[in-house]
Coordinates of N, CA, C and O in Angstrom, one line a residue:
M24 N 21.3 3.3 -32.9 CA 20.7 4.2 -32.7 C 19.6 5.0 -33.4 O 19.8 4.7 -34.5
K25 N 18.5 5.5 -32.3 CA 17.8 5.9 -33.2 C 17.6 7.5 -34.0 O 18.9 7.8 -32.6
V26 N 17.6 8.5 -34.9 CA 17.8 9.9 -35.1 C 16.7 10.8 -35.6 O 15.4 9.8 -35.8
L27 N 16.6 11.5 -34.9 CA 15.1 12.2 -35.7 C 15.7 13.4 -36.4 O 16.8 14.2 -36.1
L28 N 15.3 13.5 -37.6 CA 15.4 14.3 -38.5 C 14.5 14.9 -39.3 O 13.1 15.1 -39.2
L29 N 14.7 16.6 -38.8 CA 14.0 17.6 -38.8 C 13.7 18.2 -40.0 O 14.7 19.3 -40.4
K30 N 12.8 17.9 -40.5 CA 12.7 17.8 -42.2 C 11.6 17.3 -42.7 O 11.4 16.4 -42.6
D31 N 11.6 17.8 -43.8 CA 10.0 17.3 -44.1 C 10.8 16.6 -45.5 O 11.3 15.9 -45.8
P32 N 10.1 15.0 -45.8 CA 10.5 14.4 -46.5 C 10.5 14.2 -47.5 O 9.6 15.3 -48.0
K33 N 11.0 14.0 -48.4 CA 11.4 13.5 -50.3 C 10.3 13.3 -50.9 O 9.3 12.4 -50.4
D34 N 10.0 13.8 -52.1 CA 8.7 13.2 -52.8 C 8.6 11.7 -52.8 O 9.4 10.8 -52.7
K35 N 7.4 10.9 -52.4 CA 7.4 9.3 -53.2 C 8.3 9.2 -54.1 O 8.6 7.7 -53.9
D36 N 7.7 10.3 -55.5 CA 8.2 9.6 -56.5 C 9.7 9.3 -57.0 O 9.9 8.4 -57.5
T37 N 10.5 9.9 -55.8 CA 11.9 9.8 -56.1 C 12.3 9.0 -55.4 O 13.5 8.7 -55.3
G38 N 11.4 8.2 -54.3 CA 12.1 7.3 -53.7 C 12.1 7.5 -52.3 O 12.1 8.4 -51.9
P39 N 13.2 6.6 -51.7 CA 13.2 7.0 -49.8 C 13.9 8.2 -49.9 O 14.9 8.7 -51.0
D40 N 13.9 8.6 -49.0 CA 14.5 9.9 -48.5 C 16.6 9.8 -48.4 O 16.3 9.0 -47.7
P41 N 17.2 10.6 -48.8 CA 18.2 10.1 -49.0 C 18.6 10.0 -48.0 O 19.5 9.0 -47.5
Y42 N 18.4 10.7 -46.8 CA 19.0 10.9 -45.6 C 18.8 9.6 -44.6 O 19.7 9.3 -43.7
I43 N 17.3 9.1 -45.4 CA 16.9 8.1 -44.3 C 17.7 7.1 -44.5 O 18.6 5.7 -43.9
K44 N 18.5 6.8 -45.9 CA 19.2 5.6 -47.0 C 19.9 6.2 -46.5 O 20.9 4.3 -45.9
E45 N 20.8 7.2 -46.4 CA 22.5 6.7 -45.8 C 22.3 6.9 -44.7 O 23.9 5.6 -44.1
L46 N 21.6 7.1 -43.5 CA 22.0 6.6 -42.3 C 21.2 5.5 -42.3 O 22.0 4.8 -40.8
G47 N 20.5 5.1 -42.3 CA 20.3 3.1 -42.6 C 21.7 2.5 -42.5 O 21.6 1.1 -42.4
L48 N 21.9 2.9 -43.7 CA 23.6 2.4 -44.2 C 24.8 1.9 -42.9 O 25.6 0.6 -42.6
Y49 N 24.4 3.0 -41.8 CA 25.4 3.3 -40.7 C 24.5 3.0 -39.8 O 24.9 2.9 -38.3
S50 N 23.2 1.5 -40.0 CA 22.5 1.3 -38.8 C 21.8 2.1 -37.9 O 21.7 1.6 -36.5
L51 N 21.1 3.1 -38.3 CA 21.3 4.6 -37.6 C 19.1 4.3 -38.0 O 18.8 4.3 -39.6
E52 N 18.8 4.3 -37.1 CA 17.0 4.4 -37.4 C 16.5 5.5 -37.4 O 16.6 6.8 -36.0
A53 N 16.4 6.7 -38.5 CA 15.4 7.9 -38.9 C 14.4 8.6 -38.6 O 13.6 7.6 -39.0
T54 N 13.9 9.0 -37.7 CA 12.3 9.5 -37.7 C 12.4 11.0 -38.3 O 13.2 11.7 -38.1
L55 N 11.8 11.1 -39.5 CA 11.5 11.8 -39.9 C 10.3 13.4 -39.1 O 9.3 12.7 -39.2
I56 N 10.2 14.4 -38.9 CA 9.5 15.1 -38.8 C 9.3 16.3 -39.1 O 10.5 17.0 -39.1
P57 N 8.3 16.8 -39.8 CA 8.4 18.2 -40.8 C 7.9 19.3 -39.7 O 7.2 19.3 -39.2
V58 N 9.1 20.1 -39.6 CA 9.2 20.8 -38.5 C 8.5 22.6 -39.1 O 8.7 23.3 -38.9
L59 N 8.5 22.3 -41.2 CA 8.5 23.7 -41.1 C 7.5 23.5 -42.2 O 6.8 22.7 -42.5
S60 N 6.2 24.7 -42.3 CA 5.4 24.7 -43.7 C 5.6 26.0 -43.9 O 6.7 27.1 -44.1
F61 N 5.2 25.8 -45.4 CA 5.5 27.1 -46.2 C 4.3 27.4 -47.0 O 3.5 26.3 -47.9
E62 N 4.6 28.8 -47.6 CA 3.0 29.4 -48.1 C 3.0 30.1 -49.3 O 4.1 31.1 -48.8
F63 N 2.9 30.2 -50.0 CA 3.3 31.0 -51.3 C 2.4 32.7 -50.9 O 1.1 32.1 -51.2
L64 N 2.7 33.6 -51.0 CA 2.1 35.4 -50.6 C 1.9 35.3 -52.0 O 3.5 36.1 -52.7
S65 N 1.4 36.8 -52.2 CA 1.6 37.8 -53.1 C 1.2 37.2 -54.5 O 2.6 37.7 -55.0
L66 N 0.9 36.3 -55.1 CA 1.5 36.0 -56.4 C 0.3 36.9 -57.4 O 1.5 37.0 -58.8
E67 N -0.3 37.5 -56.9 CA -0.9 38.3 -57.9 C -0.3 39.4 -58.1 O 0.3 40.0 -59.1
S68 N 0.5 40.1 -56.8 CA 1.6 40.8 -56.9 C 2.7 40.5 -57.4 O 3.2 41.4 -58.6
L69 N 2.4 39.8 -58.1 CA 4.0 38.9 -58.4 C 3.8 38.9 -60.1 O 4.5 39.8 -60.7
F70 N 2.9 38.4 -60.2 CA 2.4 38.5 -61.6 C 2.1 39.9 -61.9 O 2.7 40.4 -63.1
E71 N 1.7 41.1 -61.1 CA 1.6 42.6 -61.9 C 3.1 42.9 -61.9 O 2.8 43.8 -62.7
K72 N 3.7 42.5 -60.9 CA 5.4 43.4 -61.0 C 5.8 42.7 -62.4 O 6.5 43.3 -63.3
L73 N 5.3 41.6 -62.5 CA 6.2 40.5 -63.6 C 5.7 41.4 -65.4 O 6.3 41.1 -66.5
S74 N 4.7 41.8 -65.4 CA 4.2 42.3 -66.4 C 4.2 43.3 -66.6 O 4.0 44.2 -68.1
H75 N 5.5 44.4 -65.6 CA 5.4 45.6 -65.9 C 7.5 45.3 -66.6 O 8.2 46.3 -65.4
P76 N 8.2 45.0 -67.4 CA 9.5 44.8 -67.0 C 10.4 45.7 -66.7 O 10.9 46.1 -66.4
E77 N 9.1 47.1 -68.0 CA 10.0 48.4 -68.5 C 10.4 49.2 -67.3 O 10.9 50.0 -67.2
C78 N 9.8 48.8 -66.1 CA 9.8 49.3 -64.6 C 11.0 48.6 -64.1 O 11.4 49.1 -62.4
Y79 N 11.5 48.0 -64.3 CA 12.7 47.3 -64.0 C 14.0 47.0 -64.6 O 14.0 46.6 -65.7
G80 N 15.1 47.2 -64.1 CA 16.2 46.7 -64.6 C 16.7 44.9 -64.9 O 17.6 45.0 -65.6
G81 N 16.0 44.1 -63.7 CA 16.5 42.8 -64.1 C 15.6 41.8 -63.4 O 14.8 42.5 -62.8
L82 N 15.9 40.8 -62.7 CA 15.6 39.8 -62.1 C 16.5 39.1 -61.2 O 17.3 39.1 -61.9
V83 N 16.0 39.1 -59.8 CA 17.0 38.3 -59.2 C 16.6 37.0 -58.7 O 15.5 37.6 -57.6
F84 N 16.4 35.9 -59.0 CA 16.2 34.8 -58.0 C 17.3 33.6 -57.3 O 18.2 33.9 -57.5
T85 N 16.9 34.1 -56.1 CA 17.6 33.8 -55.0 C 17.5 32.2 -54.5 O 18.5 31.3 -53.7
S86 N 16.3 31.4 -55.0 CA 15.7 30.7 -54.5 C 14.9 29.4 -55.8 O 14.3 30.3 -56.4
P87 N 15.1 28.2 -56.2 CA 14.1 27.6 -56.7 C 12.9 27.8 -56.7 O 11.6 28.0 -57.0
R88 N 12.2 28.0 -54.9 CA 10.6 28.5 -55.0 C 10.5 30.0 -55.5 O 9.3 29.4 -55.7
A89 N 11.4 31.0 -55.6 CA 11.4 32.0 -56.5 C 10.8 31.3 -57.6 O 9.3 31.9 -58.5
L90 N 11.2 30.4 -58.3 CA 10.8 30.2 -59.9 C 9.6 29.4 -59.7 O 8.2 29.3 -60.4
E91 N 9.3 28.4 -58.6 CA 8.0 27.8 -58.3 C 6.7 29.2 -58.0 O 5.8 28.7 -58.6
A92 N 7.6 29.8 -57.7 CA 6.3 30.9 -57.6 C 5.4 31.3 -59.0 O 4.6 31.8 -59.5
I93 N 6.4 31.7 -59.4 CA 6.3 32.2 -60.8 C 5.9 30.8 -62.0 O 4.7 31.7 -62.3
K94 N 6.2 30.0 -61.7 CA 5.2 28.8 -62.3 C 3.8 28.7 -62.2 O 3.0 28.2 -62.8
I95 N 3.4 29.0 -60.1 CA 2.0 29.1 -60.3 C 1.5 30.0 -60.6 O 0.5 29.7 -61.4
C96 N 2.4 31.2 -60.8 CA 1.3 32.5 -61.9 C 0.9 31.7 -63.0 O -0.1 32.3 -64.0
L97 N 1.8 30.9 -63.9 CA 1.8 31.0 -65.3 C 1.2 29.6 -66.0 O 0.7 29.6 -66.8
K98 N 0.6 29.2 -64.7 CA -0.8 28.1 -64.5 C -2.4 28.8 -65.5 O -2.1 27.8 -66.2
E99 N -2.1 29.8 -64.9 CA -3.3 30.8 -66.0 C -3.4 31.0 -67.3 O -1.9 31.4 -67.5
K100 N -4.5 30.0 -67.3 CA -3.9 30.6 -69.5 C -3.4 32.2 -69.9 O -2.7 31.7 -70.3
S101 N -4.4 32.9 -69.6 CA -4.0 34.2 -69.7 C -3.0 34.8 -69.2 O -2.8 35.3 -70.2
K102 N -2.4 34.5 -68.0 CA -1.0 35.2 -68.0 C 0.0 34.2 -68.5 O 1.3 34.8 -68.8
K103 N -0.4 32.4 -68.6 CA 0.7 31.5 -69.4 C 0.7 32.7 -70.9 O 2.4 32.9 -71.4
E104 N -0.5 32.9 -71.7 CA -0.4 33.6 -72.7 C 0.4 34.6 -73.3 O 1.4 35.0 -74.3
A105 N 0.3 35.7 -71.7 CA 0.8 37.0 -72.0 C 2.5 37.0 -71.8 O 3.2 37.7 -72.4
W106 N 2.7 35.8 -71.1 CA 4.2 35.6 -70.8 C 5.2 35.1 -72.1 O 5.7 35.7 -72.4
S107 N 4.0 34.0 -73.0 CA 4.9 33.4 -73.8 C 4.7 34.3 -75.5 O 5.6 34.6 -75.9
K108 N 3.7 35.5 -75.3 CA 3.5 36.4 -76.1 C 4.7 37.7 -76.0 O 5.0 38.3 -76.9
S109 N 5.0 38.3 -75.3 CA 5.5 39.2 -75.3 C 6.0 39.4 -73.6 O 7.4 39.9 -73.6
L110 N 6.6 39.1 -72.8 CA 6.7 39.3 -71.3 C 8.2 38.5 -71.8 O 9.2 39.1 -70.8
Q111 N 7.9 37.5 -72.1 CA 9.5 36.4 -71.6 C 10.5 37.3 -72.1 O 11.5 37.7 -71.8
Q112 N 10.4 37.5 -73.8 CA 10.8 38.3 -74.6 C 11.5 39.7 -73.8 O 12.7 40.1 -74.1
M113 N 10.7 40.5 -73.7 CA 11.1 41.3 -72.7 C 12.0 41.4 -71.6 O 12.7 42.5 -71.1
W114 N 11.9 40.6 -70.8 CA 12.7 40.4 -69.6 C 14.1 40.1 -70.3 O 14.7 39.7 -69.6
N115 N 13.9 38.5 -71.2 CA 15.0 38.5 -71.7 C 16.1 39.3 -72.1 O 17.0 38.9 -72.1
I116 N 15.7 40.6 -72.4 CA 16.5 41.4 -72.7 C 17.6 42.3 -71.6 O 18.2 43.2 -71.5
K117 N 17.4 42.1 -70.2 CA 17.4 42.4 -69.3 C 18.5 41.3 -68.2 O 18.0 40.2 -68.7
P118 N 19.0 41.6 -67.4 CA 20.0 40.7 -66.6 C 18.5 39.7 -65.9 O 17.7 40.4 -65.4
T119 N 19.1 39.0 -65.7 CA 18.7 37.5 -64.9 C 19.3 36.7 -64.1 O 20.3 36.2 -63.8
Y120 N 19.6 37.1 -62.6 CA 21.1 36.6 -61.7 C 20.0 35.6 -61.1 O 18.9 35.7 -60.5
V121 N 21.1 34.6 -60.7 CA 20.3 33.6 -60.1 C 21.5 32.6 -58.9 O 22.5 33.4 -59.4
V122 N 21.2 32.5 -57.7 CA 22.5 32.0 -56.8 C 22.0 30.2 -56.8 O 21.4 29.8 -57.2
G123 N 22.9 29.7 -57.8 CA 23.4 28.4 -58.1 C 22.8 27.7 -59.3 O 21.6 27.9 -60.1
K124 N 23.0 26.2 -60.0 CA 22.9 25.6 -60.3 C 21.0 25.3 -60.5 O 20.7 25.3 -61.6
A125 N 20.7 25.0 -59.6 CA 19.6 24.4 -59.3 C 18.5 26.0 -60.0 O 17.4 25.3 -60.7
T126 N 18.6 27.0 -59.4 CA 17.9 27.7 -59.8 C 18.3 28.3 -61.0 O 16.7 28.8 -61.9
A127 N 19.2 28.5 -61.3 CA 19.4 28.6 -63.1 C 18.5 27.5 -64.3 O 18.2 28.0 -65.0
S128 N 19.0 26.3 -63.9 CA 17.9 25.6 -64.5 C 16.5 25.8 -64.5 O 16.0 25.4 -65.3
L129 N 16.1 26.0 -63.7 CA 14.1 26.6 -63.2 C 14.4 27.9 -64.0 O 13.1 27.9 -64.3
V130 N 15.3 28.6 -63.8 CA 15.1 30.0 -64.7 C 14.9 29.4 -66.6 O 14.0 30.3 -67.1
E131 N 15.7 28.9 -66.8 CA 15.6 28.2 -68.0 C 14.2 27.5 -68.7 O 14.1 27.4 -69.7
E132 N 13.5 26.9 -67.4 CA 12.7 26.7 -68.0 C 11.6 27.6 -68.5 O 10.6 26.8 -69.0
I133 N 11.8 28.6 -67.7 CA 10.4 29.7 -68.1 C 10.6 30.6 -69.1 O 10.1 31.5 -69.4
G134 N 12.4 30.1 -69.9 CA 12.4 30.7 -71.1 C 13.5 32.0 -70.8 O 13.6 32.8 -71.5
L135 N 14.1 31.3 -69.7 CA 14.7 33.4 -69.5 C 17.1 32.9 -68.9 O 16.4 31.3 -69.4
T136 N 17.4 33.1 -69.6 CA 18.5 33.3 -69.6 C 19.6 33.6 -68.5 O 20.1 34.8 -67.7
P137 N 19.8 32.5 -67.3 CA 20.4 32.7 -65.9 C 21.5 33.5 -66.5 O 22.7 32.7 -66.9
Q138 N 22.2 34.6 -65.2 CA 23.4 34.8 -65.3 C 23.7 34.5 -63.5 O 23.2 34.9 -62.9
G139 N 25.7 34.2 -63.9 CA 26.1 34.3 -62.0 C 25.2 32.9 -61.5 O 26.0 33.0 -60.3
E140 N 25.2 31.8 -62.0 CA 25.1 31.1 -61.1 C 26.1 30.0 -60.3 O 25.9 29.6 -59.7
K141 N 27.5 30.5 -61.1 CA 28.6 30.1 -60.4 C 29.2 30.5 -59.4 O 30.0 30.2 -59.3
C142 N 28.3 32.0 -58.8 CA 28.9 32.5 -57.7 C 28.4 32.1 -56.7 O 29.6 31.8 -55.8
G143 N 27.8 31.1 -56.2 CA 27.6 29.7 -54.9 C 26.7 30.4 -54.2 O 26.3 29.7 -53.0
N144 N 26.7 32.0 -53.7 CA 25.9 32.1 -52.5 C 25.6 34.1 -52.7 O 25.6 34.3 -53.9
A145 N 24.7 34.3 -52.3 CA 24.3 35.5 -52.0 C 25.3 36.7 -52.3 O 25.2 37.6 -53.2
E146 N 25.9 36.9 -51.2 CA 26.8 37.8 -51.0 C 28.0 37.8 -52.6 O 28.0 38.6 -52.8
K147 N 28.3 36.0 -53.0 CA 29.0 36.7 -54.1 C 28.3 36.9 -55.1 O 28.6 37.8 -56.4
L148 N 27.1 36.0 -55.4 CA 26.4 37.4 -56.4 C 26.3 38.6 -56.0 O 26.3 38.8 -57.5
A149 N 25.4 39.6 -55.3 CA 25.3 40.5 -55.1 C 27.1 41.4 -55.3 O 26.6 42.3 -56.5
E150 N 28.1 40.8 -55.5 CA 29.3 41.5 -55.8 C 29.2 41.2 -56.8 O 29.7 42.3 -57.7
Y151 N 29.0 40.1 -57.6 CA 29.1 40.2 -59.0 C 28.5 41.0 -59.7 O 28.3 41.8 -60.7
I152 N 26.3 41.2 -59.5 CA 25.8 42.3 -59.9 C 26.2 43.5 -59.5 O 26.2 44.1 -60.7
C153 N 26.6 43.6 -58.6 CA 27.3 45.4 -58.6 C 28.3 45.5 -59.7 O 28.6 46.5 -60.0
S154 N 29.0 44.3 -59.7 CA 30.3 44.4 -60.2 C 29.8 45.1 -61.9 O 30.5 45.7 -62.5
R155 N 28.9 44.4 -62.6 CA 28.4 44.0 -63.6 C 27.8 45.7 -63.9 O 27.8 46.2 -64.9
A156 N 27.3 46.2 -62.9 CA 26.6 47.1 -62.7 C 27.2 48.5 -63.1 O 27.4 49.8 -63.5
V157 N 28.5 48.6 -61.8 CA 29.2 49.5 -62.3 C 30.0 49.3 -64.1 O 30.0 50.9 -64.1
N158 N 30.5 48.3 -64.2 CA 30.8 48.3 -65.7 C 30.1 48.4 -66.8 O 30.5 49.5 -67.4
S159 N 29.0 48.1 -67.1 CA 28.1 48.9 -67.2 C 27.6 50.3 -67.4 O 27.7 51.0 -68.2
A160 N 27.5 50.7 -66.0 CA 27.3 52.4 -65.6 C 28.6 52.8 -66.6 O 28.9 54.1 -67.2
S161 N 30.1 52.5 -66.4 CA 30.8 52.9 -67.0 C 31.5 52.9 -68.4 O 31.2 54.0 -68.8
G162 N 31.0 52.1 -68.9 CA 30.9 52.0 -70.1 C 29.5 52.5 -70.8 O 30.0 53.2 -71.9
S163 N 28.5 53.0 -70.2 CA 27.9 54.0 -70.7 C 28.1 55.6 -70.8 O 28.1 56.3 -71.5
E164 N 29.5 55.8 -69.9 CA 29.7 57.1 -69.4 C 30.5 57.4 -71.1 O 30.6 58.6 -71.0
R165 N 31.4 56.0 -70.7 CA 32.2 56.5 -71.9 C 31.9 56.8 -73.4 O 32.6 57.3 -74.3
Q166 N 30.4 56.7 -73.3 CA 30.0 56.0 -74.9 C 29.6 57.7 -75.7 O 29.3 58.9 -74.7

C-alpha cells in the first residue's frame, strides 16, 4: 500500500527518513510531500532585544527554532563577540525557561542554563514560570 507523508524529509546526513524506514518495515511505500515552508523573521529586532537584558526578566524558548534564530544572529562576528563578552553573562543571571529536552540542549550550546525542561508542554511550563515568579515575589516581600 502507498502512503502519503505530508512533511519535510529529514536531513540526508542523518540517513533515511525514519518514517519511510519504519513504514517500509510494514511493506508500506511512503512518498514525502513537503507542505510547510519556514523563514526566520525579525532577526535584527531579535538581536536588538537580546542586546538589552536589563530590560527583561528572563527568556522563554518554546522550540528549537527559537534557538536556531539566535544562532543565526550570532554568526555575525561582531554580534558573537558582544554575546561572548558580556551579553551571555548578563542573560545567565536571569532565568531561561524551555519546553523540552531538545530545546534545553540547544540553550546550553549558547551558554545559558535552561530551567523547566521537564515540564513537557507550554501549559505546564507557564504554570512552572508563574509558580516561580510568585515564590520569588513573596520571598522578596519577606525581606
